[in-house]
Structure formats: structure tokens, C-alpha cells
CSV table of C-alpha atoms and ligand atoms in Angstrom, one decimal:
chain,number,residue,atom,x,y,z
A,11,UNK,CA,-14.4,8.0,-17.8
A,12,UNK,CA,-10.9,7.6,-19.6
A,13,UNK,CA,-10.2,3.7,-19.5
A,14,UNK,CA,-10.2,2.4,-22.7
A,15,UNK,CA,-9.7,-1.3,-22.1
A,16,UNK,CA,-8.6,-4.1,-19.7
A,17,UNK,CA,-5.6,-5.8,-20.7
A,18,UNK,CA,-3.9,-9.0,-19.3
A,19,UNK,CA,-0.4,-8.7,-18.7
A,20,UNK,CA,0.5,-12.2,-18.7
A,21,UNK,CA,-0.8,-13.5,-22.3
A,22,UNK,CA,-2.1,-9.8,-23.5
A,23,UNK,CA,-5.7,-10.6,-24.1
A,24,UNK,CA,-7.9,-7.9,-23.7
A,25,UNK,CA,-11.4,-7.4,-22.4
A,26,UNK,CA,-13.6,-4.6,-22.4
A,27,UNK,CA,-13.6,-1.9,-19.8
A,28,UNK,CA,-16.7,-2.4,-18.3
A,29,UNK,CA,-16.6,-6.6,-17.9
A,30,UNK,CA,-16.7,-7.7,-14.7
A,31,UNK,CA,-13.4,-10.0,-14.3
A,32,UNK,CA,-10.8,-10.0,-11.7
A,33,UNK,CA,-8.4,-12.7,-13.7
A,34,UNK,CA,-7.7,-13.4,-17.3
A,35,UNK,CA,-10.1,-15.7,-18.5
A,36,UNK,CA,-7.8,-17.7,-20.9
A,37,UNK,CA,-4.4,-18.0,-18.6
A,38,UNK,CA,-5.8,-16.3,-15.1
A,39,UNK,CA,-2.9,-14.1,-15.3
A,40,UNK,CA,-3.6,-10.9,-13.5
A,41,UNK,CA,-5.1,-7.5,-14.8
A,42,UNK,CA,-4.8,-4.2,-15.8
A,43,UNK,CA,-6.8,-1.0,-16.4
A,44,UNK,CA,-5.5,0.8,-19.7
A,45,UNK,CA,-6.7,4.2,-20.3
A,46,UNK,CA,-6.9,6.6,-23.6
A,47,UNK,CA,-3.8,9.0,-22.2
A,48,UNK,CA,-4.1,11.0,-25.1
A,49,UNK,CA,-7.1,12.2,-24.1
A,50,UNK,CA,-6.4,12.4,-20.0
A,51,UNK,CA,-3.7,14.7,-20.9
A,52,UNK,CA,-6.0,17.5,-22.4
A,53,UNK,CA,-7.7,17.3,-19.0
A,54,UNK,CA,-5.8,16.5,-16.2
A,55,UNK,CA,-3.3,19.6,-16.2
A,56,UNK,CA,-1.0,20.2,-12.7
A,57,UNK,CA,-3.3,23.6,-12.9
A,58,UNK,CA,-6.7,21.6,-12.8
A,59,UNK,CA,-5.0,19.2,-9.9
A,60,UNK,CA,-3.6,21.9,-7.9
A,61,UNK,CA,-7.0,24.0,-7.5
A,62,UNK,CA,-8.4,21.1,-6.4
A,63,UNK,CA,-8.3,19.7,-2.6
A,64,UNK,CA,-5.1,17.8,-1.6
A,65,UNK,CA,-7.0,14.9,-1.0
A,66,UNK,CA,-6.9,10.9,-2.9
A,67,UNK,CA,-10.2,12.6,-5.0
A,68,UNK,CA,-7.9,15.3,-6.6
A,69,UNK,CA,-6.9,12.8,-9.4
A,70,UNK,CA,-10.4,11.7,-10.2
A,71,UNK,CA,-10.0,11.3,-13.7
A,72,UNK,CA,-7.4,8.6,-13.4
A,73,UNK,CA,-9.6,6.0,-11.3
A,74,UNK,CA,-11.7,3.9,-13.3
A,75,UNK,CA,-14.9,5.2,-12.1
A,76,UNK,CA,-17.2,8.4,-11.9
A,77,UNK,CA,-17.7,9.0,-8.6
A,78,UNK,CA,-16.1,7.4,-5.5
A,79,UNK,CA,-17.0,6.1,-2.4
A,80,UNK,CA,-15.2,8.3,0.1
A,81,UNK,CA,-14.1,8.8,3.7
A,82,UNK,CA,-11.5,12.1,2.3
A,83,UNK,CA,-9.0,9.2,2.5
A,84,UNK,CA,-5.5,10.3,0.9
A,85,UNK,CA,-3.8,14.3,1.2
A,86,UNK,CA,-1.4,12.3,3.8
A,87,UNK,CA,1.8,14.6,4.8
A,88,UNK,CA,5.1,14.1,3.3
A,89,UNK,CA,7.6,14.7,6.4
A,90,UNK,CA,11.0,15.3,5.9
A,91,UNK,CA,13.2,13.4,8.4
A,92,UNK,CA,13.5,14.9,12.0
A,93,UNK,CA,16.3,13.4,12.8
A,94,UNK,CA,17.7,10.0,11.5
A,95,UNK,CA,18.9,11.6,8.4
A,96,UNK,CA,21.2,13.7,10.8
A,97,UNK,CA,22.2,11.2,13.0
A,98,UNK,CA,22.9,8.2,10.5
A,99,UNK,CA,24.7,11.0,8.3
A,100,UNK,CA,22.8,10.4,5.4
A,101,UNK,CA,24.0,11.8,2.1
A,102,UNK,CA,20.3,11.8,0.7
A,103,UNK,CA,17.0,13.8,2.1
A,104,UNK,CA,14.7,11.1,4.0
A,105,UNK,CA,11.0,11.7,3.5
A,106,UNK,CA,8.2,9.6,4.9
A,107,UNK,CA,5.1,9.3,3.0
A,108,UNK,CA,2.9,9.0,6.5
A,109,UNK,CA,0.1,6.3,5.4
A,110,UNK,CA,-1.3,5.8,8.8
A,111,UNK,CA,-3.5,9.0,9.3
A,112,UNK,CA,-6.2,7.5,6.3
A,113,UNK,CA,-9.4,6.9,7.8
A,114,UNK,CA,-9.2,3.4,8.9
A,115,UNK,CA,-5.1,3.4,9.9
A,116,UNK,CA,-3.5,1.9,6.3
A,117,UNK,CA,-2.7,3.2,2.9
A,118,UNK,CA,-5.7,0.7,2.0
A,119,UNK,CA,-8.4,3.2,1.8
A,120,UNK,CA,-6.7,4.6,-1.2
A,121,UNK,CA,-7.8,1.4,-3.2
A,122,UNK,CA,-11.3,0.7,-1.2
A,123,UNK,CA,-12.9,4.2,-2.3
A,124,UNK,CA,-12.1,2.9,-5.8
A,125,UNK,CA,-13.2,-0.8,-5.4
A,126,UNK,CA,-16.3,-0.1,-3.6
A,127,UNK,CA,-17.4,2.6,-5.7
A,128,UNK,CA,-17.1,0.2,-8.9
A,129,UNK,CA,-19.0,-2.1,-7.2
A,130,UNK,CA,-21.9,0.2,-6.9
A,131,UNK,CA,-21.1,1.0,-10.7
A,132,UNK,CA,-21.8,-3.0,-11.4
A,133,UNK,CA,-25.0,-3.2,-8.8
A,134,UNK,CA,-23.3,-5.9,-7.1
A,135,UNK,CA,-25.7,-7.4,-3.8
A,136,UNK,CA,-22.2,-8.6,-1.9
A,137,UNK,CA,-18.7,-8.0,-1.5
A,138,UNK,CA,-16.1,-10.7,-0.4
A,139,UNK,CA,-12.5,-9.9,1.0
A,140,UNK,CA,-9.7,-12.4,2.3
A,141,UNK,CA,-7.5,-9.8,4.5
A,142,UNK,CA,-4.8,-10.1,6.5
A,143,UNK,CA,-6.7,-7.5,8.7
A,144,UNK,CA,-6.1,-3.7,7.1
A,145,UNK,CA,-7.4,-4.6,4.1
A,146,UNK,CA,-10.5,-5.9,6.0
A,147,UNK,CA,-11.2,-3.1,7.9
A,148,UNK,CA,-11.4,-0.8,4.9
A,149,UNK,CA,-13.6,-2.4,2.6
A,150,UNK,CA,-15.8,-3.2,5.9
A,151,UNK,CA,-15.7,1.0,6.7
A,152,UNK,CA,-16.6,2.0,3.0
A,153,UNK,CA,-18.8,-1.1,2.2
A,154,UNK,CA,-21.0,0.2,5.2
A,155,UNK,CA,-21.0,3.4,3.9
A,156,UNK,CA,-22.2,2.7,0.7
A,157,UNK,CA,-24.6,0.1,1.9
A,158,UNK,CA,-23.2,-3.1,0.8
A,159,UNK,CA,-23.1,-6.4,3.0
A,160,UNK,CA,-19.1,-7.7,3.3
A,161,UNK,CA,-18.1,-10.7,3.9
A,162,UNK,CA,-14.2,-10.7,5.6
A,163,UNK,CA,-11.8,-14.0,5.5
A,164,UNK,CA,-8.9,-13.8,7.8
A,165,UNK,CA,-6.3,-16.3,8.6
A,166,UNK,CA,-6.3,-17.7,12.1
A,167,UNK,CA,-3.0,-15.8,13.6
A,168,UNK,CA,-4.7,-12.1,12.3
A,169,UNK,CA,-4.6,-9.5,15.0
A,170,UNK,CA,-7.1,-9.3,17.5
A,171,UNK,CA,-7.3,-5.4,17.4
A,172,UNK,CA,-7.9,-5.6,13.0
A,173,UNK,CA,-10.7,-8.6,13.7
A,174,UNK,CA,-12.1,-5.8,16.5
A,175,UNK,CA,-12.0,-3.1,13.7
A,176,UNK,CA,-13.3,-5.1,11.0
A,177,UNK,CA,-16.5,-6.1,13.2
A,178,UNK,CA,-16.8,-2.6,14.7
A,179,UNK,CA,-18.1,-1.3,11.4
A,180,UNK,CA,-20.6,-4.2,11.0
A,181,UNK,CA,-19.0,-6.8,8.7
A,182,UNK,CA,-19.3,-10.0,8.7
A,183,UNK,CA,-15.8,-11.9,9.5
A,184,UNK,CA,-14.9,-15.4,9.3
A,185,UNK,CA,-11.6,-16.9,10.5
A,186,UNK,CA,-10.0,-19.6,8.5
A,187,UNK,CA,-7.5,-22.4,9.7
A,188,UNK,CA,-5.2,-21.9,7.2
A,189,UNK,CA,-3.0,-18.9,6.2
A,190,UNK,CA,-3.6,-15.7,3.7
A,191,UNK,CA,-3.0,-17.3,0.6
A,192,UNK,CA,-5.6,-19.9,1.9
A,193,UNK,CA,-8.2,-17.0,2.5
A,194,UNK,CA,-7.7,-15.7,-1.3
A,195,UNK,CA,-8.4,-18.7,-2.5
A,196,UNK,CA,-12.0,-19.2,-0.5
A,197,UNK,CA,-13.1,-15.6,-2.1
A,198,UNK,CA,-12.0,-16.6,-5.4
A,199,UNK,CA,-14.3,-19.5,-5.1
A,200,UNK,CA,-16.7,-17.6,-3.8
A,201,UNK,CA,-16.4,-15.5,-6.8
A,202,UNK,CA,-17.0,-18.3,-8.9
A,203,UNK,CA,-19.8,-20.0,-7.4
A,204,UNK,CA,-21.9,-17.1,-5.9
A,205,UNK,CA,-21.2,-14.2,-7.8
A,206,UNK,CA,-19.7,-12.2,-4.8
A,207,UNK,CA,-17.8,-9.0,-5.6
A,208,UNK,CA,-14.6,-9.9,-5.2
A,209,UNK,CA,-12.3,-7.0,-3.6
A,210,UNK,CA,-8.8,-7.5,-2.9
A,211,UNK,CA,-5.5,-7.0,-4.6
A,212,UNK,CA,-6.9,-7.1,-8.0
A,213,UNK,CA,-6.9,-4.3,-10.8
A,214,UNK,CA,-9.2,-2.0,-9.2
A,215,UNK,CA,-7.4,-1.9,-6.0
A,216,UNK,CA,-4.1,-1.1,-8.0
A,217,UNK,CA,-5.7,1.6,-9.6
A,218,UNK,CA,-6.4,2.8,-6.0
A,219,UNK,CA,-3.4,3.0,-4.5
A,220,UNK,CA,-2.0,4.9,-7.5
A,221,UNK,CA,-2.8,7.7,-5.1
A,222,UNK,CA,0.4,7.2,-3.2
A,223,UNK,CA,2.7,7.8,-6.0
A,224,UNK,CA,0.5,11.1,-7.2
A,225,UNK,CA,0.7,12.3,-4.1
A,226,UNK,CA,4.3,12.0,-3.8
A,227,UNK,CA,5.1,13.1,-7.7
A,228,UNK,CA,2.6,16.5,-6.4
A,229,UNK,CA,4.2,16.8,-3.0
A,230,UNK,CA,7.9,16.8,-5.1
A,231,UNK,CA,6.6,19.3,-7.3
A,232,UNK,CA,6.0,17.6,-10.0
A,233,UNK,CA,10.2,17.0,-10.2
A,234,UNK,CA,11.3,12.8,-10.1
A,235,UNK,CA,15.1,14.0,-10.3
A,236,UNK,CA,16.6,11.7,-8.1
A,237,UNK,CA,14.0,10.9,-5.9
A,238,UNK,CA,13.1,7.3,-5.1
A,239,UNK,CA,10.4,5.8,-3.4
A,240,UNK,CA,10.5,2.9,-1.3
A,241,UNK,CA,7.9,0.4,-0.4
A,242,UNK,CA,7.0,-2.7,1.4
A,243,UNK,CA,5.9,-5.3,-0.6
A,244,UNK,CA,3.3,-7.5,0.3
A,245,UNK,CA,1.0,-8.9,-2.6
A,246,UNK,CA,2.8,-6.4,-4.6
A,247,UNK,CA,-0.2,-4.1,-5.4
A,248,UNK,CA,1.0,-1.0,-3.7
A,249,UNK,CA,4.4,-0.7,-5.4
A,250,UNK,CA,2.9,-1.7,-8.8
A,251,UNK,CA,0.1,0.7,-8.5
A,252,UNK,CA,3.0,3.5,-7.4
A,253,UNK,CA,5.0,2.3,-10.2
A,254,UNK,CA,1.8,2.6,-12.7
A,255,UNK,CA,1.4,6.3,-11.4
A,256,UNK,CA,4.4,7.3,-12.0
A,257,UNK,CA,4.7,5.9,-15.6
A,258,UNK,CA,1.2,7.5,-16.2
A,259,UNK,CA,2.1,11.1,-15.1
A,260,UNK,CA,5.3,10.7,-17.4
A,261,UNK,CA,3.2,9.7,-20.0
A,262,UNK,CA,1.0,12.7,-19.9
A,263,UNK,CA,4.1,15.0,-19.3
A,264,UNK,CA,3.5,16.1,-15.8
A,265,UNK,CA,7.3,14.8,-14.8
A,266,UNK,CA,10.1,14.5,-17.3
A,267,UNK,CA,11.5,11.8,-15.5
A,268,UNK,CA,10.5,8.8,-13.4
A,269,UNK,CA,11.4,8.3,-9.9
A,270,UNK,CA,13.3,5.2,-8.8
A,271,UNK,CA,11.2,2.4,-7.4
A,272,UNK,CA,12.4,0.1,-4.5
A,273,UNK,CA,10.2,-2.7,-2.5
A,274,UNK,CA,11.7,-4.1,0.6
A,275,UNK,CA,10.4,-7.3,2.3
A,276,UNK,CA,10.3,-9.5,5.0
A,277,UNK,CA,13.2,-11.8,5.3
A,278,UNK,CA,10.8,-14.7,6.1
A,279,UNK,CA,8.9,-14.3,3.3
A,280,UNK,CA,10.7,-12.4,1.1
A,281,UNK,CA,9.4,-14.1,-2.9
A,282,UNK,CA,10.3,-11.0,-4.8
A,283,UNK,CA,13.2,-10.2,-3.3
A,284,UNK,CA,14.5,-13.7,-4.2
A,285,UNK,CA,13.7,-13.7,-8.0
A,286,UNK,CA,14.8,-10.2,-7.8
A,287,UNK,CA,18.1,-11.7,-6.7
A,288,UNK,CA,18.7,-14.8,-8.8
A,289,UNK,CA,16.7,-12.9,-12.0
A,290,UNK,CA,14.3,-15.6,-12.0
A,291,UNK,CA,10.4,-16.8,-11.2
A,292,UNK,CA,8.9,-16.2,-8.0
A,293,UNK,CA,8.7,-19.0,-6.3
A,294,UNK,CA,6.0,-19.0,-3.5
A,295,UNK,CA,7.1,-19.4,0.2
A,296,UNK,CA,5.2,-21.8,2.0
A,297,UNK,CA,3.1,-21.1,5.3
A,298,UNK,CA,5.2,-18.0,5.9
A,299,UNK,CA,5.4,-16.7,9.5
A,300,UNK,CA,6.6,-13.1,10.7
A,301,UNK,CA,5.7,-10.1,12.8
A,302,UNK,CA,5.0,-8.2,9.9
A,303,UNK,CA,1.3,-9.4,9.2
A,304,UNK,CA,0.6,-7.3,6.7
A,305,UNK,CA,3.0,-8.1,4.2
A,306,UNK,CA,3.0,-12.2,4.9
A,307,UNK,CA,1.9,-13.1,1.4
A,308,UNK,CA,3.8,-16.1,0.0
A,309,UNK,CA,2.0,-16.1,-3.4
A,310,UNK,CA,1.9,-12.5,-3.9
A,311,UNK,CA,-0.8,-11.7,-6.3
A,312,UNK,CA,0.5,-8.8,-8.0
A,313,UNK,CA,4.0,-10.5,-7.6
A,314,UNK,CA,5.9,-10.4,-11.0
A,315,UNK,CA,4.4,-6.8,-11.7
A,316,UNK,CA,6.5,-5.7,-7.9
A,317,UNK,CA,9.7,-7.3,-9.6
A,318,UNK,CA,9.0,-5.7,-12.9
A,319,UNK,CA,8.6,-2.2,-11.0
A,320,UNK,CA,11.9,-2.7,-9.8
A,321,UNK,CA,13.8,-3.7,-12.7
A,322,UNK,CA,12.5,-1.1,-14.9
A,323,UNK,CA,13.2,1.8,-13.0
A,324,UNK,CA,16.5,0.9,-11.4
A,325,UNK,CA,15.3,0.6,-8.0
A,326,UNK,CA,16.6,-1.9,-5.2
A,327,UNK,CA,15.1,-5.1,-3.5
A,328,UNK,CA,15.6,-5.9,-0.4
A,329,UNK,CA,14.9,-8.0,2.2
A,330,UNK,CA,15.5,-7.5,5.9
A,331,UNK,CA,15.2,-9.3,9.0
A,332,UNK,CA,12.2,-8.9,12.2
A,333,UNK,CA,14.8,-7.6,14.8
A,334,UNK,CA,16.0,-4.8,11.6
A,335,UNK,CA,12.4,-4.0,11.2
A,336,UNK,CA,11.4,-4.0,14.9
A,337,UNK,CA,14.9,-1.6,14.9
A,338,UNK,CA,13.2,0.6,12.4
A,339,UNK,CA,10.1,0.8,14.2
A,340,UNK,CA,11.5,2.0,17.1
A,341,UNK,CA,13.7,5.1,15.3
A,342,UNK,CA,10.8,6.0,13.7
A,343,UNK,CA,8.5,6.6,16.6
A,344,UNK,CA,11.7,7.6,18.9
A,345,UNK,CA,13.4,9.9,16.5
A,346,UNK,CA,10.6,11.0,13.8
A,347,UNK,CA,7.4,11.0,16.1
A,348,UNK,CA,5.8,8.3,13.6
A,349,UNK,CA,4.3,5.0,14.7
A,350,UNK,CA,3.7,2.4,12.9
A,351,UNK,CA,2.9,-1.3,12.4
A,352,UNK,CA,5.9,-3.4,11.3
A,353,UNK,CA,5.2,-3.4,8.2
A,354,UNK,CA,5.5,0.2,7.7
A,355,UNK,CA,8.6,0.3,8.9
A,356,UNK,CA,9.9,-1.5,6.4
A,357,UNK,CA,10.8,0.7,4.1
A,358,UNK,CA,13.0,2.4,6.6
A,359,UNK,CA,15.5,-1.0,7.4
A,360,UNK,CA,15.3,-1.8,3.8
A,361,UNK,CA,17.0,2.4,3.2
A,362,UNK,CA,19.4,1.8,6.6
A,363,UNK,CA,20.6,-1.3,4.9
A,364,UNK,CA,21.5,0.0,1.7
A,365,UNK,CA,22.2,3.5,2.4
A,366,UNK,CA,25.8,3.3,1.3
A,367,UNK,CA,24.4,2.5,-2.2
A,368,UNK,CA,22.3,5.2,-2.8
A,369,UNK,CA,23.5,8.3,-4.8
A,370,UNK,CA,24.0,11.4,-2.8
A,371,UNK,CA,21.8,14.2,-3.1
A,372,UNK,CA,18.8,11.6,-3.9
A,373,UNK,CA,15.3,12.3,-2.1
A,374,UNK,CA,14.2,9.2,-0.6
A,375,UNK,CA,10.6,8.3,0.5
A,376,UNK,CA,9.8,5.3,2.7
A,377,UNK,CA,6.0,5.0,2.6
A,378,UNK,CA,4.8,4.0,6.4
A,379,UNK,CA,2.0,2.1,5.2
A,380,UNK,CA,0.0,1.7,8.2
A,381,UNK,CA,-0.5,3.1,11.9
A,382,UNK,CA,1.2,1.4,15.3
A,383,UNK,CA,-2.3,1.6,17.0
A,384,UNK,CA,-3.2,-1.8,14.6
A,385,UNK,CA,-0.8,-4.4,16.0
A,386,UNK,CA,-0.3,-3.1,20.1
A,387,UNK,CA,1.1,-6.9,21.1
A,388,UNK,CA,4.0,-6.5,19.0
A,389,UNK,CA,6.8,-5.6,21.5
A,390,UNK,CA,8.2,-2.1,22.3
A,391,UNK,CA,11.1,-1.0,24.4
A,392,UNK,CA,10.4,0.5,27.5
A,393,UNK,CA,7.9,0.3,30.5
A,394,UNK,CA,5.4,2.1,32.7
A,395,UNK,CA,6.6,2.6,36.1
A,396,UNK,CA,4.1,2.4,39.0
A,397,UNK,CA,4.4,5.1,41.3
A,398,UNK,CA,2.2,6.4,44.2
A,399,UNK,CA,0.3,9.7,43.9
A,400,UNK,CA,2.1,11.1,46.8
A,401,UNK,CA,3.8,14.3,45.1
A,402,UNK,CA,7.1,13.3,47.9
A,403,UNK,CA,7.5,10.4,44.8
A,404,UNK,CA,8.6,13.7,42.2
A,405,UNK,CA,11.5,14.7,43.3
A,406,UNK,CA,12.5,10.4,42.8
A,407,UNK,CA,10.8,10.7,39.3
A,408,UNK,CA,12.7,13.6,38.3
A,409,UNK,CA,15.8,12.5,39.5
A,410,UNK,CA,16.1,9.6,37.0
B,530,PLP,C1,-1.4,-4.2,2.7
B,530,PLP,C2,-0.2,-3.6,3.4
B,530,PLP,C3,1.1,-3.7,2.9
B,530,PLP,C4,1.4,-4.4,1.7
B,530,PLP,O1,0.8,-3.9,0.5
B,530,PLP,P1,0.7,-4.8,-0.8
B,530,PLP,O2,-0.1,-4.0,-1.7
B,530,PLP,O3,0.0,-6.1,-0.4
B,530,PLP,O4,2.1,-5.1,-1.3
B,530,PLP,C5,2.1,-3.1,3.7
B,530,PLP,N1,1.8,-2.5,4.8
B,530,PLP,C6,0.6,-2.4,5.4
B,530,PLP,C7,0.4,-1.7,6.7
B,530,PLP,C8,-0.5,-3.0,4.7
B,530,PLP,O5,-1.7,-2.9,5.2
């Protein structure tokens, strides 16, 4: 165990490393694990990382507990583009960092295995989620595993397949009225009153999902020249827990340089995108509505840290509209062989849009955070055909 302390970023009061807390007790401002590098860089060498498995475990020592819960989540492919960098002419290599093969279909895994294991670590007897669906259906597949009952909050317009997944492995799920940011604060109050583990996009989860920038730092060869890696941005805790991976590996010398960090979102509810813009607060968007689910967060949690992660390494915000998203989807299934949830495409729309801007020779990676499978209603081009099984109907079928 490396962590040294847990600081608050907002008012810089520090706690120590093994309290349970989930917001700054004097301001509420939000967390974050600080460990003794000094001493992770005597252990963790690329030699040490590299003979172990290619898998979310391999960089043990930089999660905040000793053992996690695990479903081999994480060792996700890094596929260079097919196609669309070709046909769009790109200057730059396009990479995409598929999330959607983890065990339950989302990037989220990364940050349950850490979550629910430190909930073991505190003995907890519950654990309470508000989810906008994938986040639900992880900590419901690794609470089961590690024996612990969960309680799910959803807001009323989830998916039906995510509520379907989320009861499949035996949680307990209750659907709320009101929208996500109305769901977070229920657990936090439930946190408050009944003691109830809260998981969610807190500092464990970040630590989590720190995975995804690893990986891709590993994948690259341990060389950030150039590259940049692009994310949605929903409450923010994916690209701040890529952005804390990569400042940690520079830290401990493993890269001598650190990647570029863009988050894209959507243009309904796009909060970091608009301070990002007018270099000011983020305001919170009201009862935001759009296709892509899984990054509708109006108050996102972990929002100022997504904006800092931009600013400080030179990255771009973006923001970009359902049919450019839909648009995305659609190349990357047709042209790449990936599928993917809106949200996971993204990343993509947010590169298409500012591809003139971004230096040539760059190595860009969209992250596709989650799999197609999770959100079937939303519309795709294209329709079965009903045919007969007479095999006279062929020579008609091959003809077109
Ligand atoms: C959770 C999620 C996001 C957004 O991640 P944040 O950490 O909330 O910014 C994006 N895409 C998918 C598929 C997700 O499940």
C-alpha cells in the first residue's frame, strides 16, 4: 500500500488514507488519493509491469488497495484505425482504445474492482450507487461477487436493457422521478443517514479508471510524443483519472513526456465544454436531455478536475451535436467493426470536428467507452428484409 494521504483539491485539507469519506468535510469539495511516488518508483519498473498479465491488475500497486475484486476487467486492445483515417485523409494515426469488451460492456469495471474491493477493506454491510445504467451494472456484477447487498438509483428515462443488466446479477434497483443528478443526491443522503458505502464517481472510482491511461501509455510503449487521448466526459472522472495516470507515470519516469488530453461532450449538456470556452465556472445545465445517456450529467462531479485536465496539458474541448455523434456511431461500426453506445462514439465526432487542428504526425486515441449491445433502441441505418426460404428468392437477393 503506497497512498500516503487524502487530499482535497478544492480547500487542500487533508485526511488520512484509510478514513472513510467521499467529500471534504470542511468545504465538500471533491477528493483525491495522494501516494508516496518516491517509493512506487523503486517498485513499479516497465520490467516488473511488462512480466505481468496485460490485464487492469498489472498496475496493482497504483490502486489504493491490496487486493481487488476482479472479473480480469481491463488488457482491452488498442486498434489502429481500419479505415476512417484513410478515407477522411487524416494527417495523424487514429487509435481506439476499445472499452466495450470489459466484463459488463463499459470502461466502468476499471473503477468497480477498485471500489468494491475497498469496501471489503472497510467491512462495509451495503453499497449504494445512483447510475445512469453502466455504472449500475458494474458495481451490481462485482458487488455480487464479493458478497455485498447493492442498492442501484436510476433516473426514470435509463435504458431498459442497463435496468435488465443491473437486475440480472441480483441488485436491488430503484427508479427515481427525477434525473441523474437527482439520483446522486439520494445516495449521498443515504450515505449520511445509513452509513451505506457510497460508490460512484468519487476518489476511489478515479483511481480506477486510471487503468485506461496505463494501458494506453503501455500499449504506446511507454512514448507520449505526440499522442493524445480523447474522451467523453460525463461526471468527469474518466478523463481526470486518465489525466492522473498519466501525470503519475511521468512522475515516476516511465514517460518523459505527457500525452495531450481532450474531453468531448454532448452539445445538450455540454458544462465543461462551456467554461472551457468562456475560461470560467461550470455552470450546471438543468434537466439535461440526449441520446447519449451515459454522459447526461449536468453537475458533473468530478467537473472542474475534466477542465483542469484539459488546460494543463493542452488538449481540446469540444462539444458536438446527437446527429454528429449518431454519425460517428455509425463509421465506427461500418468502417472500423466497433459498436458502440453513443457515448462512445463521442470521442470520434469530437476528432472529425477538429481534425484540421491537430498537428500532423500526432497518435490520436478516442476511448469507445462502452459497447452498442447496451442502448439497442437508439436508431441505426438500415433494415432486415423479409424474404421467403424458397432458394428461387437468391438469385433476387444477390442481384441487389
Ligand atoms: C460513465 C460513462 C461515460 C462517462 O464517464 P465519466 O467518468 O462520467 O466522465 C462515458 N461513456 C460511457 C459508456 C460510460 O458508461
Amino acid at each position: 500500500m503506497f497512498e500516503k494521504q487524502i487530499i482535497c483539491s478544492n480547500c487542500g485539507r487533508s485526511y488520512p488514507a484509510d478514513r472513510m469519506i467521499f467529500r471534504c468535510e470542511r468545504c465538500s469539495g471533491s477528493l483525491e488519493v495522494i501516494y508516496d511516488y518516491s517509493k512506487l518508483k523503486r517498485v513499479v519498473t516497465k520490467e516488473k509491469l511488462r512480466a505481468r498479465e496485460f490485464l487492469h491488475s498489472r498496475y496493482l500497486e497504483m490502486f489504493p488497495v491490496r487486493k481487488l475484486v476482479t472479473l480480469n476487467e481491463g488488457g482491452t486492445a488498442l486498434l489502429r484505425s481500419r479505415n476512417i483515417e484513410r478515407e477522411l485523409k487524416l494527417r495523424f494515426e487514429l487509435y481506439f482504445k476499445y472499452e466495450a469488451v470489459n466484463p459488463t460492456g463499459s470502461f466502468k469495471d476499471r473503477g468497480s474492482s477498485v471500489e468494491v474491493a475497498k469496501a471489503l477493506e472497510f467491512r462495509v454491510k451495503r453499497v449504494v450507487c445512483a447510475s445512469t445504467g453502466n455504472m449500475g451494472a458494474s458495481v451490481a456484477a462485482y458487488s455480487a461477487i464479493a458478497n455485498v447487498p447493492c442498492y442501484i438509483f436510476i433516473p426514470g428515462d435509463a435504458a431498459t436493457t442497463k435496468m435488465k443488466q443491473i437486475l440480472a446479477y441480483g441488485a436491488k434497483l430503484y427508479k427515481i422521478p427525477g434525473d441523474y443528478a437527482k439520483a446522486a443526491e439520494l445516495v449521498e443522503e443515504a450515505f449520511n443517514t445509513h452509513k451505506a458505502y457510497l460508490l460512484g464517481d468519487y476518489l476511489y472510482r478515479r483511481e480506477g479508471s486510471k487503468s485506461v491511461g496505463y494501458e494506453i501509455l503501455d500499449q504506446m510503449g511507454f512514448r507520449a510524443d505526440g499522442l493524445q487521448i480523447v474522451t467523453p466526459v460525463g461526471n468527469g472522472t474518466l478523463i481526470s483519472g486518465v489525466a492522473k495516470a498519466c501525470k503519475e507515470f511521468y512522475i515516476m519516469g516511465l514517460i518523459n513526456r505527457k500525452p495531450k488530453i481532450s474531453g468531448v461532450q454532448s452539445r445538450g449538456c455540454d458544462p465543461v465544454y462551456k467554461a472551457f470556452k468562456s475560461c470560467g465556472k461550470i455552470v450546471p445545465i438543468r434537466h439535461p436531455d440526449i441520446i447519449s445517456k451515459a454522459i447526461e450529467c449536468g453537475n458533473p462531479l468530478d467537473g472542474e478536475r475534466a477542465l483542469r485536465a484539459i488546460q494543463d496539458s493542452y488538449g481540446f474541448s469540444e462539444s458536438v451535436t446527437d446527429t454528429e455523434i449518431l454519425k460517428a456511431r455509425e463509421m465506427m461500426a461500418r468502417r472500423e467493426g466497433l459498436f458502440t453506445e453513443p457515448s462512445g462514439a463521442v470521442p470520434l465526432a469530437g476528432v472529425i470536428k477538429n481534425r484540421h487542428d491537430i498537428p500532423g504526425g500526432s497518435k490520436v486515441v478516442c476511448v469507445v467507452t462502452g459497447h452498442g449491445l447496451k442502448s439497442p433502441t437508439t436508431a441505426v441505418h438500415g433494415r432486415e428484409k423479409r424474404i421467403s426460404g424458397d432458394p428461387k428468392v437468391l438469385k433476387r437477393v444477390f442481384r441487389e
